[in-house]
PDB file of N, CA and C in Angstrom:
ATOM      1  N   MET X 961      16.335  45.320  18.353  1.00 84.00           N
ATOM      2  CA  MET X 961      17.478  44.525  18.694  1.00 84.00           C
ATOM      3  C   MET X 961      18.675  45.447  18.820  1.00 84.00           C
ATOM      4  N   ASN X 962      19.433  45.261  19.892  1.00 87.00           N
ATOM      5  CA  ASN X 962      20.640  46.082  20.049  1.00 87.00           C
ATOM      6  C   ASN X 962      21.873  45.342  19.528  1.00 87.00           C
ATOM      7  N   GLU X 963      23.015  45.990  19.617  1.00 86.00           N
ATOM      8  CA  GLU X 963      24.246  45.407  19.094  1.00 86.00           C
ATOM      9  C   GLU X 963      24.611  44.094  19.786  1.00 86.00           C
ATOM     10  N   TYR X 964      24.422  44.061  21.087  1.00 90.00           N
ATOM     11  CA  TYR X 964      24.751  42.848  21.850  1.00 90.00           C
ATOM     12  C   TYR X 964      23.873  41.688  21.405  1.00 90.00           C
ATOM     13  N   GLU X 965      22.555  41.946  21.274  1.00 93.00           N
ATOM     14  CA  GLU X 965      21.654  40.869  20.843  1.00 93.00           C
ATOM     15  C   GLU X 965      22.003  40.399  19.438  1.00 93.00           C
ATOM     16  N   ALA X 966      22.353  41.340  18.567  1.00 91.00           N
ATOM     17  CA  ALA X 966      22.758  40.978  17.217  1.00 91.00           C
ATOM     18  C   ALA X 966      23.992  40.114  17.231  1.00 91.00           C
ATOM     19  N   SER X 967      24.927  40.419  18.116  1.00 91.00           N
ATOM     20  CA  SER X 967      26.141  39.603  18.190  1.00 91.00           C
ATOM     21  C   SER X 967      25.834  38.183  18.663  1.00 91.00           C
ATOM     22  N   LEU X 968      24.814  38.027  19.524  1.00 92.00           N
ATOM     23  CA  LEU X 968      24.412  36.688  19.949  1.00 92.00           C
ATOM     24  C   LEU X 968      23.803  35.897  18.804  1.00 92.00           C
ATOM     25  N   VAL X 969      23.063  36.579  17.935  1.00 94.00           N
ATOM     26  CA  VAL X 969      22.483  35.909  16.765  1.00 94.00           C
ATOM     27  C   VAL X 969      23.602  35.422  15.855  1.00 94.00           C
ATOM     28  N   ILE X 970      24.615  36.248  15.649  1.00 93.00           N
ATOM     29  CA  ILE X 970      25.753  35.850  14.815  1.00 93.00           C
ATOM     30  C   ILE X 970      26.450  34.623  15.407  1.00 93.00           C
ATOM     31  N   LYS X 971      26.675  34.645  16.716  1.00 93.00           N
ATOM     32  CA  LYS X 971      27.326  33.533  17.376  1.00 93.00           C
ATOM     33  C   LYS X 971      26.510  32.252  17.251  1.00 93.00           C
ATOM     34  N   SER X 972      25.193  32.342  17.478  1.00 95.00           N
ATOM     35  CA  SER X 972      24.320  31.179  17.347  1.00 95.00           C
ATOM     36  C   SER X 972      24.312  30.651  15.921  1.00 95.00           C
ATOM     37  N   GLY X 973      24.277  31.544  14.942  1.00 93.00           N
ATOM     38  CA  GLY X 973      24.333  31.120  13.556  1.00 93.00           C
ATOM     39  C   GLY X 973      25.600  30.379  13.207  1.00 93.00           C
ATOM     40  N   ALA X 974      26.722  30.875  13.762  1.00 93.00           N
ATOM     41  CA  ALA X 974      28.007  30.218  13.530  1.00 93.00           C
ATOM     42  C   ALA X 974      28.026  28.815  14.129  1.00 93.00           C
ATOM     43  N   GLU X 975      27.450  28.683  15.313  1.00 93.00           N
ATOM     44  CA  GLU X 975      27.367  27.365  15.933  1.00 93.00           C
ATOM     45  C   GLU X 975      26.501  26.417  15.116  1.00 93.00           C
ATOM     46  N   LEU X 976      25.350  26.894  14.636  1.00 91.00           N
ATOM     47  CA  LEU X 976      24.502  26.072  13.799  1.00 91.00           C
ATOM     48  C   LEU X 976      25.201  25.663  12.495  1.00 91.00           C
ATOM     49  N   LEU X 977      25.915  26.601  11.903  1.00 89.00           N
ATOM     50  CA  LEU X 977      26.622  26.302  10.670  1.00 89.00           C
ATOM     51  C   LEU X 977      27.721  25.251  10.911  1.00 89.00           C
ATOM     52  N   SER X 978      28.384  25.370  12.057  1.00 89.00           N
ATOM     53  CA  SER X 978      29.413  24.380  12.394  1.00 89.00           C
ATOM     54  C   SER X 978      28.801  22.983  12.523  1.00 89.00           C
ATOM     55  N   SER X 979      27.660  22.890  13.173  1.00 88.00           N
ATOM     56  CA  SER X 979      26.986  21.593  13.312  1.00 88.00           C
ATOM     57  C   SER X 979      26.542  21.076  11.947  1.00 88.00           C
ATOM     58  N   ALA X 980      25.970  21.937  11.145  1.00 84.00           N
ATOM     59  CA  ALA X 980      25.509  21.492   9.807  1.00 84.00           C
ATOM     60  C   ALA X 980      26.647  21.021   8.936  1.00 84.00           C
ATOM     61  N   SER X 981      27.810  21.623   9.097  1.00 83.00           N
ATOM     62  CA  SER X 981      28.950  21.241   8.239  1.00 83.00           C
ATOM     63  C   SER X 981      29.476  19.855   8.532  1.00 83.00           C
ATOM     64  N   SER X 982      29.124  19.278   9.651  1.00 84.00           N
ATOM     65  CA  SER X 982      29.565  17.907   9.961  1.00 84.00           C
ATOM     66  C   SER X 982      28.624  16.857   9.353  1.00 84.00           C
ATOM     67  N   ASP X 983      27.543  17.291   8.742  1.00 79.00           N
ATOM     68  CA  ASP X 983      26.597  16.408   8.073  1.00 79.00           C
ATOM     69  C   ASP X 983      27.242  15.896   6.774  1.00 79.00           C
ATOM     70  N   PRO X 984      27.040  14.628   6.452  1.00 71.00           N
ATOM     71  CA  PRO X 984      27.624  14.092   5.205  1.00 71.00           C
ATOM     72  C   PRO X 984      27.146  14.822   3.930  1.00 71.00           C
ATOM     73  N   ARG X 985      26.021  15.505   4.009  1.00 75.00           N
ATOM     74  CA  ARG X 985      25.524  16.241   2.857  1.00 75.00           C
ATOM     75  C   ARG X 985      26.025  17.662   2.844  1.00 75.00           C
ATOM     76  N   SER X 986      27.072  17.965   3.591  1.00 64.00           N
ATOM     77  CA  SER X 986      27.496  19.362   3.793  1.00 64.00           C
ATOM     78  C   SER X 986      27.917  20.075   2.508  1.00 64.00           C
ATOM     79  N   GLU X 987      28.195  19.333   1.441  1.00 71.00           N
ATOM     80  CA  GLU X 987      28.578  19.998   0.191  1.00 71.00           C
ATOM     81  C   GLU X 987      27.392  20.555  -0.562  1.00 71.00           C
ATOM     82  N   GLU X 988      26.171  20.200  -0.159  1.00 74.00           N
ATOM     83  CA  GLU X 988      24.965  20.740  -0.814  1.00 74.00           C
ATOM     84  C   GLU X 988      24.903  22.238  -0.555  1.00 74.00           C
ATOM     85  N   GLY X 989      24.869  22.991  -1.613  1.00 80.00           N
ATOM     86  CA  GLY X 989      24.759  24.444  -1.462  1.00 80.00           C
ATOM     87  C   GLY X 989      26.041  25.135  -1.034  1.00 80.00           C
ATOM     88  N   TYR X 990      27.187  24.449  -1.166  1.00 83.00           N
ATOM     89  CA  TYR X 990      28.446  24.983  -0.649  1.00 83.00           C
ATOM     90  C   TYR X 990      28.784  26.354  -1.273  1.00 83.00           C
ATOM     91  N   LYS X 991      28.534  26.515  -2.571  1.00 87.00           N
ATOM     92  CA  LYS X 991      28.846  27.806  -3.218  1.00 87.00           C
ATOM     93  C   LYS X 991      27.991  28.924  -2.595  1.00 87.00           C
ATOM     94  N   ALA X 992      26.738  28.639  -2.357  1.00 89.00           N
ATOM     95  CA  ALA X 992      25.851  29.636  -1.739  1.00 89.00           C
ATOM     96  C   ALA X 992      26.266  29.898  -0.299  1.00 89.00           C
ATOM     97  N   VAL X 993      26.716  28.871   0.416  1.00 88.00           N
ATOM     98  CA  VAL X 993      27.164  29.057   1.807  1.00 88.00           C
ATOM     99  C   VAL X 993      28.372  29.996   1.812  1.00 88.00           C
ATOM    100  N   ARG X 994      29.319  29.766   0.912  1.00 89.00           N
ATOM    101  CA  ARG X 994      30.494  30.624   0.831  1.00 89.00           C
ATOM    102  C   ARG X 994      30.096  32.073   0.522  1.00 89.00           C
ATOM    103  N   ALA X 995      29.158  32.262  -0.395  1.00 93.00           N
ATOM    104  CA  ALA X 995      28.714  33.612  -0.726  1.00 93.00           C
ATOM    105  C   ALA X 995      28.055  34.274   0.472  1.00 93.00           C
ATOM    106  N   ASN X 996      27.232  33.539   1.217  1.00 93.00           N
ATOM    107  CA  ASN X 996      26.581  34.098   2.382  1.00 93.00           C
ATOM    108  C   ASN X 996      27.578  34.444   3.477  1.00 93.00           C
ATOM    109  N   ILE X 997      28.556  33.570   3.694  1.00 92.00           N
ATOM    110  CA  ILE X 997      29.557  33.842   4.720  1.00 92.00           C
ATOM    111  C   ILE X 997      30.400  35.036   4.315  1.00 92.00           C
ATOM    112  N   SER X 998      30.717  35.139   3.041  1.00 94.00           N
ATOM    113  CA  SER X 998      31.482  36.267   2.522  1.00 94.00           C
ATOM    114  C   SER X 998      30.726  37.576   2.817  1.00 94.00           C
ATOM    115  N   GLU X 999      29.456  37.603   2.506  1.00 95.00           N
ATOM    116  CA  GLU X 999      28.668  38.807   2.735  1.00 95.00           C
ATOM    117  C   GLU X 999      28.597  39.112   4.239  1.00 95.00           C
ATOM    118  N   ALA X1000      28.443  38.085   5.036  1.00 94.00           N
ATOM    119  CA  ALA X1000      28.368  38.283   6.504  1.00 94.00           C
ATOM    120  C   ALA X1000      29.697  38.877   7.026  1.00 94.00           C
ATOM    121  N   LEU X1001      30.820  38.371   6.541  1.00 95.00           N
ATOM    122  CA  LEU X1001      32.120  38.887   6.982  1.00 95.00           C
ATOM    123  C   LEU X1001      32.291  40.359   6.586  1.00 95.00           C
ATOM    124  N   ASP X1002      31.847  40.706   5.374  1.00 95.00           N
ATOM    125  CA  ASP X1002      31.909  42.106   4.957  1.00 95.00           C
ATOM    126  C   ASP X1002      31.078  42.987   5.899  1.00 95.00           C
ATOM    127  N   ARG X1003      29.887  42.525   6.238  1.00 94.00           N
ATOM    128  CA  ARG X1003      29.021  43.302   7.106  1.00 94.00           C
ATOM    129  C   ARG X1003      29.545  43.373   8.532  1.00 94.00           C
ATOM    130  N   ILE X1004      30.179  42.291   8.991  1.00 94.00           N
ATOM    131  CA  ILE X1004      30.812  42.316  10.313  1.00 94.00           C
ATOM    132  C   ILE X1004      31.968  43.318  10.320  1.00 94.00           C
ATOM    133  N   ALA X1005      32.727  43.332   9.229  1.00 93.00           N
ATOM    134  CA  ALA X1005      33.837  44.308   9.135  1.00 93.00           C
ATOM    135  C   ALA X1005      33.311  45.732   9.176  1.00 93.00           C
ATOM    136  N   GLU X1006      32.191  45.965   8.459  1.00 93.00           N
ATOM    137  CA  GLU X1006      31.591  47.308   8.471  1.00 93.00           C
ATOM    138  C   GLU X1006      31.137  47.681   9.884  1.00 93.00           C
ATOM    139  N   ALA X1007      30.492  46.727  10.561  1.00 91.00           N
ATOM    140  CA  ALA X1007      30.022  47.001  11.926  1.00 91.00           C
ATOM    141  C   ALA X1007      31.184  47.302  12.857  1.00 91.00           C
ATOM    142  N   LEU X1008      32.250  46.548  12.733  1.00 89.00           N
ATOM    143  CA  LEU X1008      33.434  46.780  13.559  1.00 89.00           C
ATOM    144  C   LEU X1008      34.001  48.168  13.305  1.00 89.00           C
ATOM    145  N   ALA X1009      34.072  48.547  12.037  1.00 89.00           N
ATOM    146  CA  ALA X1009      34.562  49.882  11.699  1.00 89.00           C
ATOM    147  C   ALA X1009      33.640  50.973  12.267  1.00 89.00           C
ATOM    148  N   ASN X1010      32.330  50.741  12.201  1.00 88.00           N
ATOM    149  CA  ASN X1010      31.369  51.704  12.768  1.00 88.00           C
ATOM    150  C   ASN X1010      31.527  51.838  14.268  1.00 88.00           C
ATOM    151  N   PHE X1011      31.709  50.704  14.961  1.00 84.00           N
ATOM    152  CA  PHE X1011      31.907  50.773  16.409  1.00 84.00           C
ATOM    153  C   PHE X1011      33.157  51.567  16.743  1.00 84.00           C
ATOM    154  N   GLU X1012      34.217  51.321  16.000  1.00 83.00           N
ATOM    155  CA  GLU X1012      35.472  52.046  16.221  1.00 83.00           C
ATOM    156  C   GLU X1012      35.292  53.542  15.971  1.00 83.00           C
ATOM    157  N   ALA X1013      34.574  53.870  14.891  1.00 82.00           N
ATOM    158  CA  ALA X1013      34.370  55.286  14.556  1.00 82.00           C
ATOM    159  C   ALA X1013      33.550  56.002  15.624  1.00 82.00           C
ATOM    160  N   GLY X1014      32.605  55.289  16.208  1.00 76.00           N
ATOM    161  CA  GLY X1014      31.734  55.898  17.224  1.00 76.00           C
ATOM    162  C   GLY X1014      32.348  55.960  18.597  1.00 76.00           C
ATOM    163  N   SER X1015      33.462  55.297  18.790  1.00 75.00           N
ATOM    164  CA  SER X1015      34.049  55.241  20.141  1.00 75.00           C
ATOM    165  C   SER X1015      34.860  56.491  20.497  1.00 75.00           C
ATOM    166  N   GLY X1016      35.268  57.255  19.466  1.00 73.00           N
ATOM    167  CA  GLY X1016      36.042  58.450  19.752  1.00 73.00           C
ATOM    168  C   GLY X1016      37.499  58.190  20.073  1.00 73.00           C
ATOM    169  N   THR X1017      37.922  56.932  19.981  1.00 72.00           N
ATOM    170  CA  THR X1017      39.333  56.592  20.191  1.00 72.00           C
ATOM    171  C   THR X1017      39.945  56.190  18.862  1.00 72.00           C
ATOM    172  N   PRO X1018      41.239  56.240  18.754  1.00 68.00           N
ATOM    173  CA  PRO X1018      41.881  55.803  17.507  1.00 68.00           C
ATOM    174  C   PRO X1018      41.498  54.348  17.179  1.00 68.00           C
ATOM    175  N   SER X1019      41.342  54.087  15.898  1.00 74.00           N
ATOM    176  CA  SER X1019      40.933  52.761  15.463  1.00 74.00           C
ATOM    177  C   SER X1019      41.979  51.710  15.856  1.00 74.00           C
ATOM    178  N   ARG X1020      41.517  50.751  16.644  1.00 76.00           N
ATOM    179  CA  ARG X1020      42.410  49.677  17.060  1.00 76.00           C
ATOM    180  C   ARG X1020      42.239  48.447  16.168  1.00 76.00           C
ATOM    181  N   SER X1021      41.198  48.453  15.341  1.00 82.00           N
ATOM    182  CA  SER X1021      40.835  47.260  14.597  1.00 82.00           C
ATOM    183  C   SER X1021      40.926  47.416  13.085  1.00 82.00           C
ATOM    184  N   ALA X1022      41.633  48.434  12.631  1.00 84.00           N
ATOM    185  CA  ALA X1022      41.740  48.636  11.175  1.00 84.00           C
ATOM    186  C   ALA X1022      42.294  47.401  10.473  1.00 84.00           C
ATOM    187  N   GLY X1023      43.262  46.769  11.035  1.00 89.00           N
ATOM    188  CA  GLY X1023      43.845  45.575  10.464  1.00 89.00           C
ATOM    189  C   GLY X1023      42.852  44.420  10.391  1.00 89.00           C
ATOM    190  N   TRP X1024      42.069  44.297  11.456  1.00 90.00           N
ATOM    191  CA  TRP X1024      41.027  43.243  11.497  1.00 90.00           C
ATOM    192  C   TRP X1024      39.989  43.503  10.402  1.00 90.00           C
ATOM    193  N   VAL X1025      39.579  44.742  10.231  1.00 92.00           N
ATOM    194  CA  VAL X1025      38.599  45.084   9.218  1.00 92.00           C
ATOM    195  C   VAL X1025      39.129  44.721   7.835  1.00 92.00           C
ATOM    196  N   GLN X1026      40.372  45.069   7.561  1.00 93.00           N
ATOM    197  CA  GLN X1026      40.981  44.734   6.278  1.00 93.00           C
ATOM    198  C   GLN X1026      41.064  43.223   6.076  1.00 93.00           C
ATOM    199  N   ASP X1027      41.464  42.508   7.127  1.00 94.00           N
ATOM    200  CA  ASP X1027      41.578  41.051   7.039  1.00 94.00           C
ATOM    201  C   ASP X1027      40.220  40.395   6.782  1.00 94.00           C
ATOM    202  N   LEU X1028      39.168  40.872   7.468  1.00 94.00           N
ATOM    203  CA  LEU X1028      37.826  40.313   7.249  1.00 94.00           C
ATOM    204  C   LEU X1028      37.381  40.528   5.794  1.00 94.00           C
ATOM    205  N   HIS X1029      37.658  41.712   5.256  1.00 95.00           N
ATOM    206  CA  HIS X1029      37.295  41.954   3.862  1.00 95.00           C
ATOM    207  C   HIS X1029      38.086  41.050   2.905  1.00 95.00           C
ATOM    208  N   ARG X1030      39.372  40.843   3.204  1.00 95.00           N
ATOM    209  CA  ARG X1030      40.178  39.959   2.356  1.00 95.00           C
ATOM    210  C   ARG X1030      39.680  38.512   2.371  1.00 95.00           C
ATOM    211  N   VAL X1031      39.331  38.011   3.573  1.00 95.00           N
ATOM    212  CA  VAL X1031      38.810  36.665   3.671  1.00 95.00           C
ATOM    213  C   VAL X1031      37.473  36.552   2.939  1.00 95.00           C
ATOM    214  N   ALA X1032      36.626  37.575   3.073  1.00 95.00           N
ATOM    215  CA  ALA X1032      35.358  37.589   2.357  1.00 95.00           C
ATOM    216  C   ALA X1032      35.577  37.512   0.863  1.00 95.00           C
ATOM    217  N   ASP X1033      36.523  38.263   0.361  1.00 95.00           N
ATOM    218  CA  ASP X1033      36.828  38.251  -1.070  1.00 95.00           C
ATOM    219  C   ASP X1033      37.344  36.875  -1.513  1.00 95.00           C
ATOM    220  N   ASP X1034      38.228  36.301  -0.696  1.00 94.00           N
ATOM    221  CA  ASP X1034      38.794  34.971  -1.016  1.00 94.00           C
ATOM    222  C   ASP X1034      37.699  33.917  -1.095  1.00 94.00           C
ATOM    223  N   LEU X1035      36.705  34.000  -0.242  1.00 91.00           N
ATOM    224  CA  LEU X1035      35.636  32.991  -0.227  1.00 91.00           C
ATOM    225  C   LEU X1035      34.861  32.971  -1.515  1.00 91.00           C
ATOM    226  N   VAL X1036      34.589  34.115  -2.102  1.00 89.00           N
ATOM    227  CA  VAL X1036      33.818  34.141  -3.338  1.00 89.00           C
ATOM    228  C   VAL X1036      34.662  33.979  -4.560  1.00 89.00           C
ATOM    229  N   ASP X1037      35.962  34.168  -4.462  1.00 78.00           N
ATOM    230  CA  ASP X1037      36.860  34.038  -5.615  1.00 78.00           C
ATOM    231  C   ASP X1037      37.249  32.600  -5.908  1.00 78.00           C
ATOM    232  N   ARG X1038      37.090  31.731  -4.938  1.00 62.00           N
ATOM    233  CA  ARG X1038      37.565  30.331  -5.141  1.00 62.00           C
ATOM    234  C   ARG X1038      36.520  29.457  -5.770  1.00 62.00           C
TER     235      ARG X1038
END
């Protein structure tokens, strides 16, 4: 699987999660959902940083990476 295919999996998962959250039982497993989303955001931030590092250009997304990590931390802290 390449980076593009992996990004499509992430997008599809987000769409499925959005659909599932409209279910009246959406609070089932909410703590685990937050933990999983938090971990996913941290890994997305790492991937974004890796892409930037490999591009050979100055990092344009350092702020985004920091914000993603902050949101991930907030999800598990609440």
